[in-house]
Amino acid sequence: SWLNMEGQLTDLRHLASVQGLVLNCRDITDRVKAETRLRENQDRLKHLAHHDPLTNLPNRTLFKERLNQALAKARRSGEQVAIVFLDLDRFKKVNDSLGHEAGDHLLKDVASRLRTCIRQSDTVARLGGDEFVLILEDIDQPGPVIAVAKKILGALAQPFAINGYELYVTTSIGISLFPSDGDEATGLMKCADVAMYRVKQQGRNNYQFYQPDMNARAREMLLMEGALRKALDHNELDVFYQPQLDLATGRLLGMEAMLRWIHPEQGILCPRDFLALAEETGLIEPYGYWAIQEACRQNKEWQDQGYTPVPVAINISQRLFHKANLVSRIRDILEQTGLAPQYLELEITEGMVMDDVNRMQSTMQQLDDMGVKLTLDDFGSGYSCLRQLTHYPITKLKIDQNFIKDVAISPQDATITATIIALGRGMKLEVIAEGVETPEQLRFLREHQCRQAQGFLFCHPLPPEQLTKFLDKNA
Ligand code: C2E
Ligand code: MG
Ligand code: MG
């Protein structure tokens, strides 16, 4: 206390008693270094606690902090804040078919593309899985938010190069606005989520602003779930059949069974209206087996009535295919209904085949040994590895109807369709086109020697009593 900050004596009176000064100097370089290191460590820990290790984007914790800050600021300034919530479409398919490493790689690349879509001051965070969220601040009109949403869709539209594959990824984007959709973080997030869910329902790869009536829709889905749970007990499920024809002779080659829900108020519902819900709730399992059982029973009944036997094809969900007891349940169904195995065909999709290759191969082999046929449905839309296909006992490729839709007007779809037909011929597989609606499409298929087809041009899926007019009594 004798000395001031500069080391000068503060009071001359003390001088009299001073007999000497001991200067105590210490080199504090090490301490400063240690302190810097400590601070760096703390910063790193703080960074880790607030960022997602895979993409290095802010995580859920930091996102919440930033959102609350942004909302507090907007409350003072009167500006709006937009929450842009996005979920990759069918990301699970990539993970399942190409493995988690490829999935991680894709998420990283998506993260860096998202960074390019926003201003420095905005936040993009990863909430987990394939969910990302953006906070856009200082908004005074929807225009710039729409621009960002479109920029994201555009940025992801370019293919991703992952492990030698070219992957195409789309995303569904839900947007909520402060203050019009809510005044606190949780409510706003819920609104963005509801809007995103709506995009998924309407076919994905798009964006939507939250609308208050979307909540009513969410409630409706809940009611629907309750009704779907009762559908089987109330005998509301049905199977329709679509003929599959030989293009050279016009003869009936077989039919595809399609599940229908005869809803007491809404009438005949197609899988598009309830299949996602059935998958989500697990109801797809009892309903899927019910459909197989019913289609086998019906097919046997037609044979017993003297119609020329033809196979019935049934779509089978991923969930069923991955259950260990699929083979024994199919065997039981065939035994119970008395249908010979060669009159049952199972339709599976590419994604299912590429997943867990060894187990799939063994399941398919057992079905093949039993005499049940396997068709690859929606072929061309997934990521199948052609070499792997040759290892599976598949007998038929079904060209995805999206290619058939524009086959007569899009050179690209025409090339793909022609290539699949040639591929099938080369691999000694049958090829069938589905979704044939116009004579032009039919002409294209005939010209390219596709032998089998189904579609509205010939016949819509019909209830069993109406299908009999296609069945043939003289072999
Ligand atoms: P999918 O197996 O690719 O079936 C073809 C879908 O296209 C059917 O729709 C069929 O009605 C429709 N379709 C047939 N011809 C035409 C046409 O010319 N033009 C157009 N635009 N569409 C046509 P649906 O019955 O609504 O079935 C949709 C999907 O639901 C099916 O696609 C299949 O993946 C699934 N599904 C249908 N029944 C079952 C089932 O019993 N179990 C399971 N797990 N899935 C099923
Ligand atoms: Mg099918
Ligand atoms: Mg299909």
PDB file of C-alpha atoms in Angstrom, residues 51-304:
ATOM      1  CA  HIS A  51     -21.734 -28.543 -31.574  1.00  0.00           C
ATOM      2  CA  ASP A  52     -22.555 -31.709 -33.385  1.00  0.00           C
ATOM      3  CA  PRO A  53     -19.291 -33.654 -33.776  1.00  0.00           C
ATOM      4  CA  LEU A  54     -20.148 -35.034 -37.230  1.00  0.00           C
ATOM      5  CA  THR A  55     -21.003 -31.815 -39.056  1.00  0.00           C
ATOM      6  CA  ASN A  56     -19.563 -29.274 -36.623  1.00  0.00           C
ATOM      7  CA  LEU A  57     -22.848 -27.402 -36.796  1.00  0.00           C
ATOM      8  CA  PRO A  58     -24.456 -26.000 -33.637  1.00  0.00           C
ATOM      9  CA  ASN A  59     -26.330 -28.762 -31.817  1.00  0.00           C
ATOM     10  CA  ARG A  60     -29.762 -28.719 -30.213  1.00  0.00           C
ATOM     11  CA  THR A  61     -28.461 -26.984 -27.052  1.00  0.00           C
ATOM     12  CA  LEU A  62     -26.798 -24.116 -28.874  1.00  0.00           C
ATOM     13  CA  PHE A  63     -29.715 -23.901 -31.272  1.00  0.00           C
ATOM     14  CA  LYS A  64     -32.122 -23.363 -28.369  1.00  0.00           C
ATOM     15  CA  GLU A  65     -29.850 -20.694 -26.901  1.00  0.00           C
ATOM     16  CA  ARG A  66     -29.586 -18.882 -30.224  1.00  0.00           C
ATOM     17  CA  LEU A  67     -33.303 -19.137 -30.874  1.00  0.00           C
ATOM     18  CA  ASN A  68     -34.136 -17.662 -27.469  1.00  0.00           C
ATOM     19  CA  GLN A  69     -31.655 -14.853 -28.081  1.00  0.00           C
ATOM     20  CA  ALA A  70     -33.100 -14.200 -31.526  1.00  0.00           C
ATOM     21  CA  LEU A  71     -36.640 -14.131 -30.125  1.00  0.00           C
ATOM     22  CA  ALA A  72     -35.642 -11.751 -27.311  1.00  0.00           C
ATOM     23  CA  LYS A  73     -33.993  -9.449 -29.834  1.00  0.00           C
ATOM     24  CA  ALA A  74     -36.979  -9.586 -32.172  1.00  0.00           C
ATOM     25  CA  ARG A  75     -39.360  -8.761 -29.320  1.00  0.00           C
ATOM     26  CA  ARG A  76     -37.411  -5.532 -28.764  1.00  0.00           C
ATOM     27  CA  SER A  77     -36.954  -4.616 -32.425  1.00  0.00           C
ATOM     28  CA  GLY A  78     -40.346  -5.717 -33.718  1.00  0.00           C
ATOM     29  CA  GLU A  79     -38.746  -7.772 -36.517  1.00  0.00           C
ATOM     30  CA  GLN A  80     -39.824 -11.322 -37.380  1.00  0.00           C
ATOM     31  CA  VAL A  81     -37.845 -14.533 -36.996  1.00  0.00           C
ATOM     32  CA  ALA A  82     -38.272 -17.543 -39.274  1.00  0.00           C
ATOM     33  CA  ILE A  83     -37.632 -21.125 -38.207  1.00  0.00           C
ATOM     34  CA  VAL A  84     -36.865 -23.294 -41.184  1.00  0.00           C
ATOM     35  CA  PHE A  85     -37.023 -26.961 -40.235  1.00  0.00           C
ATOM     36  CA  LEU A  86     -35.921 -29.634 -42.652  1.00  0.00           C
ATOM     37  CA  ASP A  87     -35.753 -33.378 -42.755  1.00  0.00           C
ATOM     38  CA  LEU A  88     -34.102 -35.311 -45.574  1.00  0.00           C
ATOM     39  CA  ASP A  89     -36.458 -37.479 -47.590  1.00  0.00           C
ATOM     40  CA  ARG A  90     -35.899 -41.221 -47.323  1.00  0.00           C
ATOM     41  CA  PHE A  91     -32.548 -40.770 -45.608  1.00  0.00           C
ATOM     42  CA  LYS A  92     -33.106 -44.087 -43.894  1.00  0.00           C
ATOM     43  CA  LYS A  93     -33.016 -45.733 -47.295  1.00  0.00           C
ATOM     44  CA  VAL A  94     -29.498 -44.409 -47.906  1.00  0.00           C
ATOM     45  CA  ASN A  95     -28.380 -45.564 -44.474  1.00  0.00           C
ATOM     46  CA  ASP A  96     -29.982 -48.969 -44.910  1.00  0.00           C
ATOM     47  CA  SER A  97     -28.778 -49.598 -48.422  1.00  0.00           C
ATOM     48  CA  LEU A  98     -25.285 -48.067 -48.400  1.00  0.00           C
ATOM     49  CA  GLY A  99     -24.371 -48.277 -44.721  1.00  0.00           C
ATOM     50  CA  HIS A 100     -23.956 -45.774 -41.905  1.00  0.00           C
ATOM     51  CA  GLU A 101     -20.590 -44.514 -43.093  1.00  0.00           C
ATOM     52  CA  ALA A 102     -22.119 -43.391 -46.364  1.00  0.00           C
ATOM     53  CA  GLY A 103     -25.014 -41.905 -44.388  1.00  0.00           C
ATOM     54  CA  ASP A 104     -22.593 -39.915 -42.228  1.00  0.00           C
ATOM     55  CA  HIS A 105     -20.703 -38.738 -45.270  1.00  0.00           C
ATOM     56  CA  LEU A 106     -23.944 -37.557 -46.834  1.00  0.00           C
ATOM     57  CA  LEU A 107     -24.982 -35.651 -43.685  1.00  0.00           C
ATOM     58  CA  LYS A 108     -21.631 -33.860 -43.645  1.00  0.00           C
ATOM     59  CA  ASP A 109     -21.985 -32.821 -47.270  1.00  0.00           C
ATOM     60  CA  VAL A 110     -25.569 -31.716 -46.712  1.00  0.00           C
ATOM     61  CA  ALA A 111     -24.387 -29.602 -43.756  1.00  0.00           C
ATOM     62  CA  SER A 112     -21.782 -27.816 -45.830  1.00  0.00           C
ATOM     63  CA  ARG A 113     -24.278 -27.119 -48.610  1.00  0.00           C
ATOM     64  CA  LEU A 114     -26.739 -25.726 -46.066  1.00  0.00           C
ATOM     65  CA  ARG A 115     -24.070 -23.347 -44.768  1.00  0.00           C
ATOM     66  CA  THR A 116     -23.885 -21.800 -48.227  1.00  0.00           C
ATOM     67  CA  CYS A 117     -27.615 -21.026 -48.171  1.00  0.00           C
ATOM     68  CA  ILE A 118     -27.643 -18.564 -45.286  1.00  0.00           C
ATOM     69  CA  ARG A 119     -26.164 -15.216 -44.263  1.00  0.00           C
ATOM     70  CA  GLN A 120     -23.286 -15.077 -41.779  1.00  0.00           C
ATOM     71  CA  SER A 121     -25.627 -13.827 -39.046  1.00  0.00           C
ATOM     72  CA  ASP A 122     -28.138 -16.683 -39.448  1.00  0.00           C
ATOM     73  CA  THR A 123     -27.851 -20.058 -37.733  1.00  0.00           C
ATOM     74  CA  VAL A 124     -28.007 -23.533 -39.205  1.00  0.00           C
ATOM     75  CA  ALA A 125     -28.005 -26.348 -36.647  1.00  0.00           C
ATOM     76  CA  ARG A 126     -28.316 -30.125 -36.710  1.00  0.00           C
ATOM     77  CA  LEU A 127     -30.907 -31.394 -34.277  1.00  0.00           C
ATOM     78  CA  GLY A 128     -29.944 -35.052 -34.703  1.00  0.00           C
ATOM     79  CA  GLY A 129     -30.466 -37.760 -37.324  1.00  0.00           C
ATOM     80  CA  ASP A 130     -31.281 -36.140 -40.632  1.00  0.00           C
ATOM     81  CA  GLU A 131     -32.999 -33.117 -39.081  1.00  0.00           C
ATOM     82  CA  PHE A 132     -31.595 -29.641 -39.586  1.00  0.00           C
ATOM     83  CA  VAL A 133     -32.971 -26.267 -38.617  1.00  0.00           C
ATOM     84  CA  LEU A 134     -32.212 -22.697 -39.646  1.00  0.00           C
ATOM     85  CA  ILE A 135     -32.923 -19.490 -37.749  1.00  0.00           C
ATOM     86  CA  LEU A 136     -33.384 -16.499 -40.030  1.00  0.00           C
ATOM     87  CA  GLU A 137     -33.380 -13.154 -38.225  1.00  0.00           C
ATOM     88  CA  ASP A 138     -34.362  -9.583 -39.084  1.00  0.00           C
ATOM     89  CA  ILE A 139     -37.146 -10.672 -41.400  1.00  0.00           C
ATOM     90  CA  ASP A 140     -39.759  -8.138 -42.436  1.00  0.00           C
ATOM     91  CA  GLN A 141     -41.485 -10.128 -45.200  1.00  0.00           C
ATOM     92  CA  PRO A 142     -41.769 -13.747 -46.365  1.00  0.00           C
ATOM     93  CA  GLY A 143     -39.852 -13.157 -49.626  1.00  0.00           C
ATOM     94  CA  PRO A 144     -36.338 -13.760 -48.275  1.00  0.00           C
ATOM     95  CA  VAL A 145     -37.526 -16.842 -46.341  1.00  0.00           C
ATOM     96  CA  ILE A 146     -38.979 -18.329 -49.507  1.00  0.00           C
ATOM     97  CA  ALA A 147     -35.721 -17.509 -51.273  1.00  0.00           C
ATOM     98  CA  VAL A 148     -33.750 -19.442 -48.649  1.00  0.00           C
ATOM     99  CA  ALA A 149     -36.124 -22.436 -48.838  1.00  0.00           C
ATOM    100  CA  LYS A 150     -35.759 -22.526 -52.627  1.00  0.00           C
ATOM    101  CA  LYS A 151     -32.007 -22.119 -52.326  1.00  0.00           C
ATOM    102  CA  ILE A 152     -31.874 -25.166 -50.028  1.00  0.00           C
ATOM    103  CA  LEU A 153     -33.969 -27.281 -52.415  1.00  0.00           C
ATOM    104  CA  GLY A 154     -31.680 -26.168 -55.249  1.00  0.00           C
ATOM    105  CA  ALA A 155     -28.470 -26.779 -53.303  1.00  0.00           C
ATOM    106  CA  LEU A 156     -29.509 -30.348 -52.480  1.00  0.00           C
ATOM    107  CA  ALA A 157     -30.771 -31.062 -56.001  1.00  0.00           C
ATOM    108  CA  GLN A 158     -27.217 -31.527 -57.263  1.00  0.00           C
ATOM    109  CA  PRO A 159     -26.127 -35.149 -56.825  1.00  0.00           C
ATOM    110  CA  PHE A 160     -23.833 -36.093 -53.953  1.00  0.00           C
ATOM    111  CA  ALA A 161     -20.788 -38.210 -54.739  1.00  0.00           C
ATOM    112  CA  ILE A 162     -20.588 -40.773 -51.935  1.00  0.00           C
ATOM    113  CA  ASN A 163     -18.456 -43.929 -52.040  1.00  0.00           C
ATOM    114  CA  GLY A 164     -18.485 -43.964 -55.799  1.00  0.00           C
ATOM    115  CA  TYR A 165     -22.281 -43.549 -55.982  1.00  0.00           C
ATOM    116  CA  GLU A 166     -24.136 -40.532 -57.268  1.00  0.00           C
ATOM    117  CA  LEU A 167     -26.860 -39.955 -54.719  1.00  0.00           C
ATOM    118  CA  TYR A 168     -29.886 -37.790 -55.257  1.00  0.00           C
ATOM    119  CA  VAL A 169     -31.335 -36.399 -52.069  1.00  0.00           C
ATOM    120  CA  THR A 170     -34.364 -34.249 -51.518  1.00  0.00           C
ATOM    121  CA  THR A 171     -35.705 -32.612 -48.407  1.00  0.00           C
ATOM    122  CA  SER A 172     -39.001 -31.510 -46.903  1.00  0.00           C
ATOM    123  CA  ILE A 173     -39.022 -28.055 -45.323  1.00  0.00           C
ATOM    124  CA  GLY A 174     -41.494 -26.667 -42.780  1.00  0.00           C
ATOM    125  CA  ILE A 175     -41.405 -22.988 -41.835  1.00  0.00           C
ATOM    126  CA  SER A 176     -42.861 -21.118 -38.867  1.00  0.00           C
ATOM    127  CA  LEU A 177     -42.693 -17.389 -38.144  1.00  0.00           C
ATOM    128  CA  PHE A 178     -42.348 -15.390 -34.966  1.00  0.00           C
ATOM    129  CA  PRO A 179     -44.563 -13.728 -33.840  1.00  0.00           C
ATOM    130  CA  SER A 180     -47.477 -14.801 -36.056  1.00  0.00           C
ATOM    131  CA  ASP A 181     -47.243 -18.564 -35.330  1.00  0.00           C
ATOM    132  CA  GLY A 182     -46.250 -18.347 -31.679  1.00  0.00           C
ATOM    133  CA  ASP A 183     -44.271 -16.340 -29.219  1.00  0.00           C
ATOM    134  CA  GLU A 184     -41.952 -18.908 -27.734  1.00  0.00           C
ATOM    135  CA  ALA A 185     -39.435 -21.435 -29.013  1.00  0.00           C
ATOM    136  CA  THR A 186     -41.232 -24.722 -28.276  1.00  0.00           C
ATOM    137  CA  GLY A 187     -44.495 -23.712 -29.926  1.00  0.00           C
ATOM    138  CA  LEU A 188     -42.702 -22.331 -32.977  1.00  0.00           C
ATOM    139  CA  MET A 189     -40.702 -25.530 -33.385  1.00  0.00           C
ATOM    140  CA  LYS A 190     -43.874 -27.576 -33.202  1.00  0.00           C
ATOM    141  CA  CYS A 191     -45.472 -25.437 -35.928  1.00  0.00           C
ATOM    142  CA  ALA A 192     -42.443 -25.824 -38.217  1.00  0.00           C
ATOM    143  CA  ASP A 193     -42.550 -29.586 -37.587  1.00  0.00           C
ATOM    144  CA  VAL A 194     -46.260 -29.813 -38.444  1.00  0.00           C
ATOM    145  CA  ALA A 195     -45.622 -27.852 -41.675  1.00  0.00           C
ATOM    146  CA  MET A 196     -42.716 -30.181 -42.562  1.00  0.00           C
ATOM    147  CA  TYR A 197     -44.905 -33.224 -41.946  1.00  0.00           C
ATOM    148  CA  ARG A 198     -47.461 -31.781 -44.355  1.00  0.00           C
ATOM    149  CA  VAL A 199     -44.785 -31.483 -47.054  1.00  0.00           C
ATOM    150  CA  LYS A 200     -43.902 -35.156 -46.542  1.00  0.00           C
ATOM    151  CA  GLN A 201     -47.532 -36.121 -46.918  1.00  0.00           C
ATOM    152  CA  GLN A 202     -47.892 -34.123 -50.107  1.00  0.00           C
ATOM    153  CA  GLY A 203     -45.025 -35.871 -51.831  1.00  0.00           C
ATOM    154  CA  ARG A 204     -41.857 -34.397 -50.229  1.00  0.00           C
ATOM    155  CA  ASN A 205     -39.135 -32.234 -51.867  1.00  0.00           C
ATOM    156  CA  ASN A 206     -40.850 -28.923 -51.157  1.00  0.00           C
ATOM    157  CA  TYR A 207     -41.465 -26.267 -48.499  1.00  0.00           C
ATOM    158  CA  GLN A 208     -44.555 -25.092 -46.639  1.00  0.00           C
ATOM    159  CA  PHE A 209     -45.313 -22.273 -44.210  1.00  0.00           C
ATOM    160  CA  TYR A 210     -47.257 -23.315 -41.139  1.00  0.00           C
ATOM    161  CA  GLN A 211     -51.022 -22.744 -41.399  1.00  0.00           C
ATOM    162  CA  PRO A 212     -53.310 -22.885 -38.376  1.00  0.00           C
ATOM    163  CA  ASP A 213     -55.541 -25.526 -40.015  1.00  0.00           C
ATOM    164  CA  MET A 214     -52.582 -27.911 -40.107  1.00  0.00           C
ATOM    165  CA  ASN A 215     -53.169 -28.649 -36.445  1.00  0.00           C
ATOM    166  CA  ALA A 216     -56.682 -29.736 -37.304  1.00  0.00           C
ATOM    167  CA  ARG A 217     -55.108 -32.060 -39.874  1.00  0.00           C
ATOM    168  CA  ALA A 218     -52.787 -33.496 -37.225  1.00  0.00           C
ATOM    169  CA  ARG A 219     -55.837 -34.237 -35.062  1.00  0.00           C
ATOM    170  CA  GLU A 220     -57.492 -35.844 -38.052  1.00  0.00           C
ATOM    171  CA  MET A 221     -54.505 -38.165 -38.436  1.00  0.00           C
ATOM    172  CA  LEU A 222     -54.878 -39.170 -34.821  1.00  0.00           C
ATOM    173  CA  LEU A 223     -58.531 -40.055 -35.390  1.00  0.00           C
ATOM    174  CA  MET A 224     -57.515 -41.934 -38.539  1.00  0.00           C
ATOM    175  CA  GLU A 225     -55.021 -43.946 -36.531  1.00  0.00           C
ATOM    176  CA  GLY A 226     -57.770 -44.987 -34.135  1.00  0.00           C
ATOM    177  CA  ALA A 227     -59.997 -45.993 -37.045  1.00  0.00           C
ATOM    178  CA  LEU A 228     -57.172 -47.867 -38.786  1.00  0.00           C
ATOM    179  CA  ARG A 229     -56.581 -49.885 -35.631  1.00  0.00           C
ATOM    180  CA  LYS A 230     -60.175 -51.094 -35.776  1.00  0.00           C
ATOM    181  CA  ALA A 231     -60.338 -51.624 -39.546  1.00  0.00           C
ATOM    182  CA  LEU A 232     -59.284 -55.265 -39.465  1.00  0.00           C
ATOM    183  CA  ASP A 233     -61.712 -56.241 -36.690  1.00  0.00           C
ATOM    184  CA  HIS A 234     -64.520 -54.400 -38.462  1.00  0.00           C
ATOM    185  CA  ASN A 235     -63.847 -56.201 -41.772  1.00  0.00           C
ATOM    186  CA  GLU A 236     -63.069 -52.948 -43.520  1.00  0.00           C
ATOM    187  CA  LEU A 237     -59.968 -54.158 -45.345  1.00  0.00           C
ATOM    188  CA  ASP A 238     -60.203 -55.508 -48.841  1.00  0.00           C
ATOM    189  CA  VAL A 239     -57.925 -56.633 -51.628  1.00  0.00           C
ATOM    190  CA  PHE A 240     -58.356 -55.415 -55.211  1.00  0.00           C
ATOM    191  CA  TYR A 241     -56.665 -57.045 -58.191  1.00  0.00           C
ATOM    192  CA  GLN A 242     -55.085 -55.538 -61.291  1.00  0.00           C
ATOM    193  CA  PRO A 243     -54.625 -57.809 -64.337  1.00  0.00           C
ATOM    194  CA  GLN A 244     -51.170 -58.255 -65.804  1.00  0.00           C
ATOM    195  CA  LEU A 245     -51.221 -58.941 -69.517  1.00  0.00           C
ATOM    196  CA  ASP A 246     -49.066 -60.560 -72.170  1.00  0.00           C
ATOM    197  CA  LEU A 247     -48.543 -57.788 -74.741  1.00  0.00           C
ATOM    198  CA  ALA A 248     -48.121 -60.203 -77.626  1.00  0.00           C
ATOM    199  CA  THR A 249     -51.265 -62.256 -77.086  1.00  0.00           C
ATOM    200  CA  GLY A 250     -53.386 -60.132 -74.755  1.00  0.00           C
ATOM    201  CA  ARG A 251     -53.662 -63.107 -72.435  1.00  0.00           C
ATOM    202  CA  LEU A 252     -53.903 -62.727 -68.669  1.00  0.00           C
ATOM    203  CA  LEU A 253     -50.527 -63.658 -67.140  1.00  0.00           C
ATOM    204  CA  GLY A 254     -51.308 -62.876 -63.540  1.00  0.00           C
ATOM    205  CA  MET A 255     -52.579 -60.140 -61.276  1.00  0.00           C
ATOM    206  CA  GLU A 256     -51.304 -57.835 -58.597  1.00  0.00           C
ATOM    207  CA  ALA A 257     -53.131 -57.635 -55.295  1.00  0.00           C
ATOM    208  CA  MET A 258     -53.597 -54.132 -53.871  1.00  0.00           C
ATOM    209  CA  LEU A 259     -54.728 -53.452 -50.338  1.00  0.00           C
ATOM    210  CA  ARG A 260     -57.766 -51.219 -49.886  1.00  0.00           C
ATOM    211  CA  TRP A 261     -59.442 -49.818 -46.808  1.00  0.00           C
ATOM    212  CA  ILE A 262     -63.180 -49.428 -47.187  1.00  0.00           C
ATOM    213  CA  HIS A 263     -63.538 -46.532 -44.771  1.00  0.00           C
ATOM    214  CA  PRO A 264     -67.035 -46.208 -43.257  1.00  0.00           C
ATOM    215  CA  GLU A 265     -67.204 -42.461 -44.038  1.00  0.00           C
ATOM    216  CA  GLN A 266     -64.493 -41.752 -46.574  1.00  0.00           C
ATOM    217  CA  GLY A 267     -65.150 -44.642 -48.941  1.00  0.00           C
ATOM    218  CA  ILE A 268     -62.410 -46.649 -50.667  1.00  0.00           C
ATOM    219  CA  LEU A 269     -58.963 -45.544 -49.485  1.00  0.00           C
ATOM    220  CA  CYS A 270     -55.758 -46.438 -51.336  1.00  0.00           C
ATOM    221  CA  PRO A 271     -52.477 -47.331 -49.626  1.00  0.00           C
ATOM    222  CA  ARG A 272     -51.219 -43.782 -50.270  1.00  0.00           C
ATOM    223  CA  ASP A 273     -53.808 -42.596 -47.720  1.00  0.00           C
ATOM    224  CA  PHE A 274     -52.951 -44.980 -44.918  1.00  0.00           C
ATOM    225  CA  LEU A 275     -49.833 -47.049 -45.617  1.00  0.00           C
ATOM    226  CA  ALA A 276     -47.409 -44.575 -44.005  1.00  0.00           C
ATOM    227  CA  LEU A 277     -49.626 -44.545 -40.919  1.00  0.00           C
ATOM    228  CA  ALA A 278     -49.790 -48.341 -40.935  1.00  0.00           C
ATOM    229  CA  GLU A 279     -45.980 -48.510 -41.128  1.00  0.00           C
ATOM    230  CA  GLU A 280     -45.566 -45.972 -38.350  1.00  0.00           C
ATOM    231  CA  THR A 281     -47.979 -47.719 -36.012  1.00  0.00           C
ATOM    232  CA  GLY A 282     -46.768 -51.238 -36.789  1.00  0.00           C
ATOM    233  CA  LEU A 283     -50.228 -52.159 -38.110  1.00  0.00           C
ATOM    234  CA  ILE A 284     -48.600 -52.966 -41.448  1.00  0.00           C
ATOM    235  CA  GLU A 285     -47.630 -56.318 -40.008  1.00  0.00           C
ATOM    236  CA  PRO A 286     -51.078 -57.762 -39.242  1.00  0.00           C
ATOM    237  CA  TYR A 287     -52.554 -55.991 -42.302  1.00  0.00           C
ATOM    238  CA  GLY A 288     -49.756 -57.139 -44.587  1.00  0.00           C
ATOM    239  CA  TYR A 289     -50.236 -60.760 -43.541  1.00  0.00           C
ATOM    240  CA  TRP A 290     -53.972 -60.407 -43.797  1.00  0.00           C
ATOM    241  CA  ALA A 291     -53.575 -59.209 -47.422  1.00  0.00           C
ATOM    242  CA  ILE A 292     -51.294 -62.134 -48.304  1.00  0.00           C
ATOM    243  CA  GLN A 293     -53.682 -64.623 -46.713  1.00  0.00           C
ATOM    244  CA  GLU A 294     -56.705 -63.106 -48.450  1.00  0.00           C
ATOM    245  CA  ALA A 295     -55.043 -62.941 -51.885  1.00  0.00           C
ATOM    246  CA  CYS A 296     -53.902 -66.581 -51.613  1.00  0.00           C
ATOM    247  CA  ARG A 297     -57.344 -67.683 -50.474  1.00  0.00           C
ATOM    248  CA  GLN A 298     -59.019 -65.805 -53.334  1.00  0.00           C
ATOM    249  CA  ASN A 299     -56.625 -67.136 -55.926  1.00  0.00           C
ATOM    250  CA  LYS A 300     -57.235 -70.707 -54.755  1.00  0.00           C
ATOM    251  CA  GLU A 301     -60.982 -70.111 -54.827  1.00  0.00           C
ATOM    252  CA  TRP A 302     -60.763 -69.010 -58.485  1.00  0.00           C
ATOM    253  CA  GLN A 303     -58.770 -72.116 -59.301  1.00  0.00           C
ATOM    254  CA  ASP A 304     -61.326 -74.270 -57.513  1.00  0.00           C
TER     255      ASP A 304
END
